Amino acid sequence: MKKLNVLVVFGGKSGEHDVSLMSAASILRAIDQEKYNPIPVGITKDGTWKLCNCTIDEIESGSWEGESNLLAENMKETPKISLLPTEKGGGFIQTPNGSVEEIDVVFPVLHGPFGEDGTLQGLMEMMDLPYVGAGVLASAVAMDKGMAKKLFEADAIPQAKYVLLNRKRYFTEPDRVLQEVEEAFGYPVFVKPANLGSSVGISKAKDRGQLMVAIEEAAKYDRRIVVEEFINCREIECAVLGNDEPIASLPAEIIPSHEFYDYRDKYFDGTSQFVIPAEISEEMINTIREMAIEVYGLLDCTGLARVDFFVEKETNRILVNEVNTMPGFTKISMYPKMWEVTGLPYKELISRLIELAMERYEDRK
Ligand SMILES: Nc1ncnc2c1ncn2[C@@H]1O[C@H](COP(=O)(O)OP(=O)(O)O)[C@@H](O)[C@H]1O
Ligand SMILES: [Mg+2]
């Protein structure tokens, strides 16, 4: 059988650029070379697409960009590329020196806005190309905490109480907005920009003064802001894989080292603990797996997603926190690890995701 050309797209304009480099490097190291011919394409932080003729180590370290390499003599010209749709569907990439490569399937390894949020997925739809992961709608809704919460609510999925604020309205009539939050639930509260990840712009507020600071911080990142009741909880995650008949992995637990699982904890200190599989009752494991699949279907996810839960310590209530349609994907990231302990090794997981992309594409034709 002909090897499939897999365009592995990484980097991107989001705050999770560097995480994406690590995820992509892991995927490139492990992808089944018998079946696939990976073509690495990086998107710089300013949004330029480049074909990488470099080592995987250079992708991981960020030096693939060429310009970012401080040693001028080592600077290499990384060709910019164009994506060209073809008449018969599908597409190829073209570099300025004229070389072309046909693309069979795209693996977007992009976390956060401009990649995980339906934007790249829309481009792939226009190109008529199969791609790994969720489609336009599921990607966009899962990325937007406000929208996702509205949908959970409509389907009676248990979640923390929340208020969705508009930035403009807050700055116009702050007292009324603050009062609305205070009437909805007591302090402490969590304040988050609707459309972001990696805990950026998120803070915990213990009184009105802190709430005002927190809203102003979140307002730097988005027009819409979610304020949520604080849940004293254990954080449990579950990996889901599939299209029409998704399956859920054994759940895992994250024990943050800070007051909450913040940006520092995720990417700098790295002292959070991960317990895989989570040490929770059999009954809770089953409920979480069922809920993960339900939420996955509700948002119309395909390919993969990690569904994150809060389990309230006092009551054992299981609440859905959020869905990530392109979770961290290094070999030691939660999503692949959960599959590994459930019996699906990393390399096979990558192949399965590409197969699911092809199946979804055929199905939609
Ligand atoms: N309502 C809440 N109660 C308690 N902790 C929360 C709440 N919301 C968020 N957190 C903490 O903040 C972290 C980041 O919030 P989350 O909504 O998952 O945003 P992100 O998309 O950035 O991961 C969570 O992992 C958790 O530690
Ligand atoms: Mg999260």
mmCIF file of C-alpha atoms and ligand atoms in Angstrom:
data_model
loop_
_atom_site.group_PDB
_atom_site.id
_atom_site.type_symbol
_atom_site.label_atom_id
_atom_site.label_comp_id
_atom_site.label_asym_id
_atom_site.label_seq_id
_atom_site.Cartn_x
_atom_site.Cartn_y
_atom_site.Cartn_z
ATOM 1 C CA MET A 1 0.000 0.000 0.000
ATOM 2 C CA LYS A 2 1.130 3.524 -0.783
ATOM 3 C CA LYS A 3 2.412 5.450 2.196
ATOM 4 C CA LEU A 4 0.183 8.372 3.129
ATOM 5 C CA ASN A 5 1.726 11.821 3.149
ATOM 6 C CA VAL A 6 0.816 13.240 6.555
ATOM 7 C CA LEU A 7 1.190 16.991 6.938
ATOM 8 C CA VAL A 8 2.107 17.424 10.593
ATOM 9 C CA VAL A 9 1.303 21.055 11.407
ATOM 10 C CA PHE A 10 2.703 22.539 14.617
ATOM 11 C CA GLY A 11 3.677 25.766 16.374
ATOM 12 C CA GLY A 12 1.121 28.447 15.660
ATOM 13 C CA LYS A 13 0.095 31.842 16.934
ATOM 14 C CA SER A 14 -1.292 30.724 20.281
ATOM 15 C CA GLY A 15 0.300 31.004 23.709
ATOM 16 C CA GLU A 16 0.737 27.234 23.570
ATOM 17 C CA HIS A 17 3.212 27.421 20.656
ATOM 18 C CA ASP A 18 6.051 25.795 22.586
ATOM 19 C CA VAL A 19 3.886 22.990 23.924
ATOM 20 C CA SER A 20 2.878 22.295 20.346
ATOM 21 C CA LEU A 21 6.543 21.919 19.326
ATOM 22 C CA MET A 22 6.996 19.258 21.995
ATOM 23 C CA SER A 23 3.813 17.431 21.013
ATOM 24 C CA ALA A 24 4.805 17.464 17.327
ATOM 25 C CA ALA A 25 8.346 16.252 18.037
ATOM 26 C CA SER A 26 6.938 13.309 20.005
ATOM 27 C CA ILE A 27 4.528 12.440 17.200
ATOM 28 C CA LEU A 28 7.247 12.678 14.528
ATOM 29 C CA ARG A 29 9.526 10.396 16.545
ATOM 30 C CA ALA A 30 6.853 7.758 17.018
ATOM 31 C CA ILE A 31 4.749 7.814 13.842
ATOM 32 C CA ASP A 32 4.700 4.493 11.963
ATOM 33 C CA GLN A 33 7.170 5.061 9.098
ATOM 34 C CA GLU A 34 5.963 1.905 7.313
ATOM 35 C CA LYS A 35 2.539 3.444 6.792
ATOM 36 C CA TYR A 36 3.134 7.168 6.826
ATOM 37 C CA ASN A 37 5.454 9.718 5.337
ATOM 38 C CA PRO A 38 5.307 12.679 7.727
ATOM 39 C CA ILE A 39 5.861 16.167 6.254
ATOM 40 C CA PRO A 40 6.537 18.597 9.104
ATOM 41 C CA VAL A 41 5.180 22.105 8.614
ATOM 42 C CA GLY A 42 5.674 24.734 11.299
ATOM 43 C CA ILE A 43 3.657 27.885 11.811
ATOM 44 C CA THR A 44 5.712 30.694 13.333
ATOM 45 C CA LYS A 45 4.375 32.819 16.183
ATOM 46 C CA ASP A 46 3.518 35.507 13.636
ATOM 47 C CA GLY A 47 1.626 33.031 11.479
ATOM 48 C CA THR A 48 3.995 32.153 8.600
ATOM 49 C CA TRP A 49 3.790 28.540 7.384
ATOM 50 C CA LYS A 50 7.148 26.897 6.720
ATOM 51 C CA LEU A 51 8.257 23.528 5.460
ATOM 52 C CA CYS A 52 10.791 22.006 7.834
ATOM 53 C CA ASN A 53 13.847 20.311 6.412
ATOM 54 C CA CYS A 54 15.312 19.928 9.835
ATOM 55 C CA THR A 55 15.812 17.434 12.612
ATOM 56 C CA ILE A 56 13.132 16.620 15.134
ATOM 57 C CA ASP A 57 15.396 18.030 17.863
ATOM 58 C CA GLU A 58 15.398 21.370 16.044
ATOM 59 C CA ILE A 59 11.612 21.349 15.997
ATOM 60 C CA GLU A 60 11.492 20.647 19.709
ATOM 61 C CA SER A 61 13.987 23.388 20.563
ATOM 62 C CA GLY A 62 12.371 26.012 18.338
ATOM 63 C CA SER A 63 15.429 26.433 16.101
ATOM 64 C CA TRP A 64 13.521 25.059 13.051
ATOM 65 C CA GLU A 65 12.409 28.589 12.264
ATOM 66 C CA GLY A 66 15.847 29.607 11.048
ATOM 67 C CA GLU A 67 15.500 33.259 11.964
ATOM 68 C CA SER A 68 15.120 32.402 15.597
ATOM 69 C CA ASN A 69 18.558 30.790 15.523
ATOM 70 C CA LEU A 70 20.812 33.387 17.098
ATOM 71 C CA LEU A 71 24.000 32.112 15.477
ATOM 72 C CA ALA A 72 23.752 33.928 12.179
ATOM 73 C CA GLU A 73 26.175 31.630 10.364
ATOM 74 C CA ASN A 74 24.008 28.655 11.235
ATOM 75 C CA MET A 75 20.928 30.389 10.002
ATOM 76 C CA LYS A 76 19.197 28.359 7.415
ATOM 77 C CA GLU A 77 16.474 29.472 5.110
ATOM 78 C CA THR A 78 13.328 27.554 5.945
ATOM 79 C CA PRO A 79 11.073 27.753 2.901
ATOM 80 C CA LYS A 80 7.690 29.384 3.305
ATOM 81 C CA ILE A 81 4.916 27.329 1.771
ATOM 82 C CA SER A 82 1.594 27.806 0.039
ATOM 83 C CA LEU A 83 -1.349 25.475 0.430
ATOM 84 C CA LEU A 84 -3.011 24.869 -2.896
ATOM 85 C CA PRO A 85 -6.356 23.120 -3.310
ATOM 86 C CA THR A 86 -6.598 20.838 -6.334
ATOM 87 C CA GLU A 87 -9.604 20.426 -8.640
ATOM 88 C CA LYS A 88 -10.140 16.794 -7.736
ATOM 89 C CA GLY A 89 -10.118 17.646 -4.048
ATOM 90 C CA GLY A 90 -7.264 17.453 -1.609
ATOM 91 C CA GLY A 91 -4.254 19.613 -2.030
ATOM 92 C CA PHE A 92 -0.564 20.017 -2.164
ATOM 93 C CA ILE A 93 1.968 22.318 -0.681
ATOM 94 C CA GLN A 94 4.291 24.359 -2.790
ATOM 95 C CA THR A 95 7.535 26.026 -1.814
ATOM 96 C CA PRO A 96 8.931 29.102 -3.563
ATOM 97 C CA ASN A 97 11.657 26.992 -5.212
ATOM 98 C CA GLY A 98 8.905 25.048 -6.948
ATOM 99 C CA SER A 99 8.953 21.737 -5.083
ATOM 100 C CA VAL A 100 5.522 20.308 -4.426
ATOM 101 C CA GLU A 101 4.240 17.595 -2.153
ATOM 102 C CA GLU A 102 0.809 16.049 -2.309
ATOM 103 C CA ILE A 103 -1.034 15.925 0.978
ATOM 104 C CA ASP A 104 -3.165 12.914 1.894
ATOM 105 C CA VAL A 105 -4.104 13.875 5.426
ATOM 106 C CA VAL A 106 -3.336 16.674 7.880
ATOM 107 C CA PHE A 107 -2.425 16.176 11.543
ATOM 108 C CA PRO A 108 -2.923 19.558 13.230
ATOM 109 C CA VAL A 109 -0.832 19.437 16.396
ATOM 110 C CA LEU A 110 -1.861 22.921 17.445
ATOM 111 C CA HIS A 111 -3.079 23.777 20.923
ATOM 112 C CA GLY A 112 -5.261 26.772 21.712
ATOM 113 C CA PRO A 113 -6.582 29.560 19.462
ATOM 114 C CA PHE A 114 -5.689 29.486 15.729
ATOM 115 C CA GLY A 115 -5.581 25.729 15.509
ATOM 116 C CA GLU A 116 -7.580 23.927 18.159
ATOM 117 C CA ASP A 117 -10.532 26.280 17.761
ATOM 118 C CA GLY A 118 -11.971 25.430 14.333
ATOM 119 C CA THR A 119 -9.977 27.974 12.333
ATOM 120 C CA LEU A 120 -7.501 25.504 10.868
ATOM 121 C CA GLN A 121 -10.276 22.931 10.581
ATOM 122 C CA GLY A 122 -12.255 25.372 8.411
ATOM 123 C CA LEU A 123 -9.248 25.832 6.149
ATOM 124 C CA MET A 124 -8.927 22.054 5.784
ATOM 125 C CA GLU A 125 -12.621 21.783 4.898
ATOM 126 C CA MET A 126 -12.151 24.405 2.187
ATOM 127 C CA MET A 127 -9.133 22.467 0.918
ATOM 128 C CA ASP A 128 -11.183 19.252 0.965
ATOM 129 C CA LEU A 129 -8.524 17.489 3.030
ATOM 130 C CA PRO A 130 -8.951 14.839 5.718
ATOM 131 C CA TYR A 131 -7.603 15.990 9.087
ATOM 132 C CA VAL A 132 -7.097 14.483 12.511
ATOM 133 C CA GLY A 133 -9.433 15.478 15.309
ATOM 134 C CA ALA A 134 -12.642 17.395 15.750
ATOM 135 C CA GLY A 135 -14.412 19.302 12.990
ATOM 136 C CA VAL A 136 -15.096 23.023 12.821
ATOM 137 C CA LEU A 137 -18.082 23.184 15.154
ATOM 138 C CA ALA A 138 -16.808 20.844 17.867
ATOM 139 C CA SER A 139 -13.392 22.521 17.865
ATOM 140 C CA ALA A 140 -14.916 25.991 18.179
ATOM 141 C CA VAL A 141 -17.441 25.098 20.855
ATOM 142 C CA ALA A 142 -14.988 23.131 22.979
ATOM 143 C CA MET A 143 -12.529 26.049 22.852
ATOM 144 C CA ASP A 144 -15.157 28.514 24.039
ATOM 145 C CA LYS A 145 -15.856 27.917 27.707
ATOM 146 C CA GLY A 146 -18.991 30.071 27.585
ATOM 147 C CA MET A 147 -20.555 28.191 24.667
ATOM 148 C CA ALA A 148 -19.563 24.795 26.024
ATOM 149 C CA LYS A 149 -21.226 25.616 29.342
ATOM 150 C CA LYS A 150 -24.443 26.683 27.623
ATOM 151 C CA LEU A 151 -24.542 23.330 25.835
ATOM 152 C CA PHE A 152 -23.780 21.349 29.003
ATOM 153 C CA GLU A 153 -26.608 23.225 30.666
ATOM 154 C CA ALA A 154 -29.025 22.420 27.840
ATOM 155 C CA ASP A 155 -28.246 18.730 28.249
ATOM 156 C CA ALA A 156 -28.285 18.771 32.058
ATOM 157 C CA ILE A 157 -24.603 17.805 32.315
ATOM 158 C CA PRO A 158 -23.515 18.563 35.891
ATOM 159 C CA GLN A 159 -21.095 21.504 36.066
ATOM 160 C CA ALA A 160 -20.067 24.342 38.375
ATOM 161 C CA LYS A 161 -22.492 27.278 38.552
ATOM 162 C CA TYR A 162 -21.368 30.108 36.305
ATOM 163 C CA VAL A 163 -22.161 33.544 34.956
ATOM 164 C CA LEU A 164 -21.141 34.587 31.458
ATOM 165 C CA LEU A 165 -20.138 38.250 31.266
ATOM 166 C CA ASN A 166 -19.634 40.656 28.426
ATOM 167 C CA ARG A 167 -16.523 42.812 28.802
ATOM 168 C CA LYS A 168 -18.152 45.948 27.413
ATOM 169 C CA ARG A 169 -21.111 45.632 29.740
ATOM 170 C CA TYR A 170 -18.824 45.153 32.720
ATOM 171 C CA PHE A 171 -16.936 48.363 31.986
ATOM 172 C CA THR A 172 -20.215 50.222 31.426
ATOM 173 C CA GLU A 173 -22.043 49.115 34.554
ATOM 174 C CA PRO A 174 -19.548 47.308 36.826
ATOM 175 C CA ASP A 175 -21.638 47.520 39.997
ATOM 176 C CA ARG A 176 -24.608 45.766 38.469
ATOM 177 C CA VAL A 177 -22.439 43.053 36.973
ATOM 178 C CA LEU A 178 -20.587 42.467 40.240
ATOM 179 C CA GLN A 179 -23.879 42.274 42.067
ATOM 180 C CA GLU A 180 -25.162 39.684 39.593
ATOM 181 C CA VAL A 181 -22.130 37.508 40.245
ATOM 182 C CA GLU A 182 -22.465 37.873 44.000
ATOM 183 C CA GLU A 183 -26.137 36.945 43.842
ATOM 184 C CA ALA A 184 -25.396 33.843 41.749
ATOM 185 C CA PHE A 185 -22.918 32.323 44.240
ATOM 186 C CA GLY A 186 -20.555 33.300 47.034
ATOM 187 C CA TYR A 187 -16.782 33.788 47.079
ATOM 188 C CA PRO A 188 -14.284 32.468 46.172
ATOM 189 C CA VAL A 189 -14.881 32.413 42.438
ATOM 190 C CA PHE A 190 -12.838 31.526 39.370
ATOM 191 C CA VAL A 191 -12.619 34.062 36.547
ATOM 192 C CA LYS A 192 -11.620 32.953 33.045
ATOM 193 C CA PRO A 193 -11.522 34.414 29.548
ATOM 194 C CA ALA A 194 -14.050 32.378 27.517
ATOM 195 C CA ASN A 195 -11.737 31.549 24.661
ATOM 196 C CA LEU A 196 -8.302 30.522 25.849
ATOM 197 C CA GLY A 197 -6.371 27.635 27.370
ATOM 198 C CA SER A 198 -3.297 26.902 29.465
ATOM 199 C CA SER A 199 -4.782 28.741 32.437
ATOM 200 C CA VAL A 200 -3.794 32.077 30.831
ATOM 201 C CA GLY A 201 -5.822 34.984 32.213
ATOM 202 C CA ILE A 202 -7.436 32.770 34.868
ATOM 203 C CA SER A 203 -7.569 33.792 38.509
ATOM 204 C CA LYS A 204 -9.260 32.999 41.749
ATOM 205 C CA ALA A 205 -10.979 35.858 43.587
ATOM 206 C CA LYS A 206 -11.864 35.835 47.271
ATOM 207 C CA ASP A 207 -13.704 39.144 47.552
ATOM 208 C CA ARG A 208 -15.126 41.979 45.456
ATOM 209 C CA GLY A 209 -11.794 43.768 45.138
ATOM 210 C CA GLN A 210 -10.072 40.662 43.813
ATOM 211 C CA LEU A 211 -13.033 39.918 41.544
ATOM 212 C CA MET A 212 -12.642 43.321 39.884
ATOM 213 C CA VAL A 213 -8.916 42.720 39.324
ATOM 214 C CA ALA A 214 -9.630 39.227 38.008
ATOM 215 C CA ILE A 215 -12.288 40.414 35.551
ATOM 216 C CA GLU A 216 -9.984 43.128 34.269
ATOM 217 C CA GLU A 217 -7.221 40.558 33.788
ATOM 218 C CA ALA A 218 -9.489 38.126 31.912
ATOM 219 C CA ALA A 219 -10.846 41.039 29.843
ATOM 220 C CA LYS A 220 -7.372 41.524 28.348
ATOM 221 C CA TYR A 221 -7.808 38.239 26.518
ATOM 222 C CA ASP A 222 -11.433 38.017 25.458
ATOM 223 C CA ARG A 223 -14.678 39.924 25.026
ATOM 224 C CA ARG A 224 -16.491 37.337 27.071
ATOM 225 C CA ILE A 225 -15.608 36.215 30.557
ATOM 226 C CA VAL A 226 -16.783 33.251 32.581
ATOM 227 C CA VAL A 227 -17.119 33.602 36.341
ATOM 228 C CA GLU A 228 -17.552 30.304 38.123
ATOM 229 C CA GLU A 229 -18.190 29.108 41.652
ATOM 230 C CA PHE A 230 -15.124 27.605 43.325
ATOM 231 C CA ILE A 231 -15.265 23.842 43.678
ATOM 232 C CA ASN A 232 -13.102 22.217 46.338
ATOM 233 C CA CYS A 233 -12.202 19.292 44.151
ATOM 234 C CA ARG A 234 -9.983 16.546 42.855
ATOM 235 C CA GLU A 235 -9.166 17.013 39.165
ATOM 236 C CA ILE A 236 -9.835 13.954 37.041
ATOM 237 C CA GLU A 237 -9.324 13.642 33.286
ATOM 238 C CA CYS A 238 -10.503 11.067 30.777
ATOM 239 C CA ALA A 239 -9.319 10.439 27.202
ATOM 240 C CA VAL A 240 -11.901 9.765 24.479
ATOM 241 C CA LEU A 241 -11.133 8.342 21.031
ATOM 242 C CA GLY A 242 -13.350 7.645 18.030
ATOM 243 C CA ASN A 243 -15.946 9.042 15.661
ATOM 244 C CA ASP A 244 -19.460 7.621 15.877
ATOM 245 C CA GLU A 245 -18.604 4.984 18.465
ATOM 246 C CA PRO A 246 -16.132 6.666 20.778
ATOM 247 C CA ILE A 247 -14.386 4.829 23.590
ATOM 248 C CA ALA A 248 -13.098 6.254 26.878
ATOM 249 C CA SER A 249 -9.817 5.454 28.615
ATOM 250 C CA LEU A 250 -9.194 4.840 32.279
ATOM 251 C CA PRO A 251 -9.314 8.254 33.985
ATOM 252 C CA ALA A 252 -6.296 9.937 35.585
ATOM 253 C CA GLU A 253 -5.882 12.436 38.397
ATOM 254 C CA ILE A 254 -3.855 15.647 38.463
ATOM 255 C CA ILE A 255 -2.702 16.909 41.810
ATOM 256 C CA PRO A 256 -1.626 20.537 41.239
ATOM 257 C CA SER A 257 1.333 21.823 43.206
ATOM 258 C CA HIS A 258 -0.039 25.358 43.425
ATOM 259 C CA GLU A 259 -3.356 26.634 44.639
ATOM 260 C CA PHE A 260 -4.755 25.643 41.267
ATOM 261 C CA TYR A 261 -3.443 24.074 38.064
ATOM 262 C CA ASP A 262 -2.066 27.313 36.645
ATOM 263 C CA TYR A 263 0.229 28.192 33.762
ATOM 264 C CA ARG A 264 3.409 28.013 35.860
ATOM 265 C CA ASP A 265 2.447 24.605 37.115
ATOM 266 C CA LYS A 266 1.611 23.317 33.644
ATOM 267 C CA TYR A 267 4.752 24.464 31.874
ATOM 268 C CA PHE A 268 7.456 25.666 34.235
ATOM 269 C CA ASP A 269 7.598 24.089 37.664
ATOM 270 C CA GLY A 270 6.291 20.759 36.545
ATOM 271 C CA THR A 271 5.811 19.627 40.123
ATOM 272 C CA SER A 272 2.202 18.616 39.744
ATOM 273 C CA GLN A 273 1.587 14.951 40.308
ATOM 274 C CA PHE A 274 -0.156 12.694 37.867
ATOM 275 C CA VAL A 275 -1.831 9.532 39.031
ATOM 276 C CA ILE A 276 -2.617 7.244 36.115
ATOM 277 C CA PRO A 277 -5.009 5.537 36.436
ATOM 278 C CA ALA A 278 -6.757 7.640 39.057
ATOM 279 C CA GLU A 279 -7.201 6.026 42.450
ATOM 280 C CA ILE A 280 -10.971 6.330 42.659
ATOM 281 C CA SER A 281 -13.748 3.802 43.094
ATOM 282 C CA GLU A 282 -14.721 1.429 40.308
ATOM 283 C CA GLU A 283 -18.140 3.033 40.297
ATOM 284 C CA MET A 284 -16.720 6.519 39.864
ATOM 285 C CA ILE A 285 -14.413 5.326 37.083
ATOM 286 C CA ASN A 286 -17.405 3.940 35.198
ATOM 287 C CA THR A 287 -19.490 7.082 35.687
ATOM 288 C CA ILE A 288 -16.637 9.296 34.503
ATOM 289 C CA ARG A 289 -16.067 7.168 31.407
ATOM 290 C CA GLU A 290 -19.778 7.300 30.570
ATOM 291 C CA MET A 291 -19.973 11.039 31.151
ATOM 292 C CA ALA A 292 -16.857 11.633 29.035
ATOM 293 C CA ILE A 293 -18.450 9.813 26.104
ATOM 294 C CA GLU A 294 -21.730 11.657 26.593
ATOM 295 C CA VAL A 295 -20.045 15.067 26.584
ATOM 296 C CA TYR A 296 -17.940 14.077 23.567
ATOM 297 C CA GLY A 297 -21.077 13.227 21.632
ATOM 298 C CA LEU A 298 -22.889 16.328 22.829
ATOM 299 C CA LEU A 299 -20.209 18.611 21.366
ATOM 300 C CA ASP A 300 -20.072 16.458 18.197
ATOM 301 C CA CYS A 301 -16.410 15.608 18.744
ATOM 302 C CA THR A 302 -14.562 13.258 16.404
ATOM 303 C CA GLY A 303 -11.049 11.828 16.496
ATOM 304 C CA LEU A 304 -9.999 12.626 20.013
ATOM 305 C CA ALA A 305 -10.667 14.796 23.046
ATOM 306 C CA ARG A 306 -9.692 14.940 26.682
ATOM 307 C CA VAL A 307 -12.622 15.591 28.977
ATOM 308 C CA ASP A 308 -11.698 17.197 32.305
ATOM 309 C CA PHE A 309 -13.737 16.787 35.468
ATOM 310 C CA PHE A 310 -13.938 18.155 38.976
ATOM 311 C CA VAL A 311 -14.882 15.690 41.687
ATOM 312 C CA GLU A 312 -16.093 17.671 44.672
ATOM 313 C CA LYS A 313 -14.298 16.505 47.802
ATOM 314 C CA GLU A 314 -17.158 16.940 50.282
ATOM 315 C CA THR A 315 -19.890 15.365 48.165
ATOM 316 C CA ASN A 316 -18.153 13.228 45.480
ATOM 317 C CA ARG A 317 -20.281 15.080 42.910
ATOM 318 C CA ILE A 318 -18.781 14.698 39.436
ATOM 319 C CA LEU A 319 -18.797 17.935 37.426
ATOM 320 C CA VAL A 320 -17.583 18.485 33.894
ATOM 321 C CA ASN A 321 -14.995 21.258 33.639
ATOM 322 C CA GLU A 322 -13.926 21.409 30.005
ATOM 323 C CA VAL A 323 -13.194 19.533 26.787
ATOM 324 C CA ASN A 324 -9.855 19.820 24.964
ATOM 325 C CA THR A 325 -9.989 18.724 21.333
ATOM 326 C CA MET A 326 -6.207 18.809 20.879
ATOM 327 C CA PRO A 327 -4.788 18.020 24.285
ATOM 328 C CA GLY A 328 -1.047 17.973 24.985
ATOM 329 C CA PHE A 329 0.352 15.099 22.968
ATOM 330 C CA THR A 330 3.915 14.424 24.066
ATOM 331 C CA LYS A 331 4.657 10.836 24.960
ATOM 332 C CA ILE A 332 4.260 11.725 28.611
ATOM 333 C CA SER A 333 1.176 13.940 28.253
ATOM 334 C CA MET A 334 -1.998 12.880 29.997
ATOM 335 C CA TYR A 335 -3.958 11.975 26.873
ATOM 336 C CA PRO A 336 -1.477 9.429 25.436
ATOM 337 C CA LYS A 337 -0.574 8.178 28.927
ATOM 338 C CA MET A 338 -4.190 7.411 29.728
ATOM 339 C CA TRP A 339 -4.416 5.353 26.543
ATOM 340 C CA GLU A 340 -1.181 3.592 27.301
ATOM 341 C CA VAL A 341 -2.426 2.373 30.675
ATOM 342 C CA THR A 342 -5.713 1.414 29.033
ATOM 343 C CA GLY A 343 -3.793 -0.756 26.550
ATOM 344 C CA LEU A 344 -3.242 1.415 23.480
ATOM 345 C CA PRO A 345 0.452 2.286 22.969
ATOM 346 C CA TYR A 346 1.517 5.728 21.671
ATOM 347 C CA LYS A 347 2.530 4.637 18.169
ATOM 348 C CA GLU A 348 -0.728 2.779 17.599
ATOM 349 C CA LEU A 349 -2.694 5.716 18.968
ATOM 350 C CA ILE A 350 -1.176 7.957 16.285
ATOM 351 C CA SER A 351 -2.078 5.472 13.537
ATOM 352 C CA ARG A 352 -5.596 5.131 14.922
ATOM 353 C CA LEU A 353 -6.084 8.921 14.855
ATOM 354 C CA ILE A 354 -5.018 9.078 11.214
ATOM 355 C CA GLU A 355 -7.368 6.193 10.349
ATOM 356 C CA LEU A 356 -10.206 8.006 12.110
ATOM 357 C CA ALA A 357 -9.446 11.139 10.070
ATOM 358 C CA MET A 358 -9.701 9.135 6.836
ATOM 359 C CA GLU A 359 -12.918 7.425 8.014
ATOM 360 C CA ARG A 360 -14.546 10.729 8.895
ATOM 361 C CA TYR A 361 -13.586 12.212 5.550
ATOM 362 C CA GLU A 362 -15.022 9.251 3.632
ATOM 363 C CA ASP A 363 -18.136 9.324 5.757
ATOM 364 C CA ARG A 364 -18.797 12.987 4.963
ATOM 365 C CA LYS A 365 -18.311 12.579 1.226
HETATM 366 N N1 LIG B 1 -14.538 26.361 39.385
HETATM 367 C C1 LIG B 1 -13.313 25.960 39.761
HETATM 368 N N2 LIG B 1 -13.107 25.495 41.011
HETATM 369 C C2 LIG B 1 -11.869 25.095 41.395
HETATM 370 N N3 LIG B 1 -10.775 25.124 40.614
HETATM 371 C C3 LIG B 1 -10.917 25.583 39.350
HETATM 372 C C4 LIG B 1 -12.202 26.020 38.853
HETATM 373 N N4 LIG B 1 -12.038 26.396 37.577
HETATM 374 C C5 LIG B 1 -10.735 26.224 37.287
HETATM 375 N N5 LIG B 1 -10.052 25.746 38.340
HETATM 376 C C6 LIG B 1 -8.594 25.468 38.387
HETATM 377 O O1 LIG B 1 -7.958 26.201 37.331
HETATM 378 C C7 LIG B 1 -7.359 25.332 36.369
HETATM 379 C C8 LIG B 1 -7.517 25.885 34.958
HETATM 380 O O2 LIG B 1 -8.880 26.076 34.637
HETATM 381 P P1 LIG B 1 -9.525 25.505 33.314
HETATM 382 O O3 LIG B 1 -10.956 25.899 33.300
HETATM 383 O O4 LIG B 1 -9.244 24.057 33.210
HETATM 384 O O5 LIG B 1 -8.785 26.328 32.180
HETATM 385 P P2 LIG B 1 -7.747 25.933 31.029
HETATM 386 O O6 LIG B 1 -8.546 25.829 29.770
HETATM 387 O O7 LIG B 1 -6.813 27.066 30.972
HETATM 388 O O8 LIG B 1 -7.115 24.616 31.397
HETATM 389 C C9 LIG B 1 -8.074 24.000 36.604
HETATM 390 O O9 LIG B 1 -7.269 22.917 36.169
HETATM 391 C C10 LIG B 1 -8.273 24.022 38.120
HETATM 392 O O10 LIG B 1 -7.057 23.730 38.803
HETATM 393 MG MG MG B 2 -8.004 22.879 31.990
#
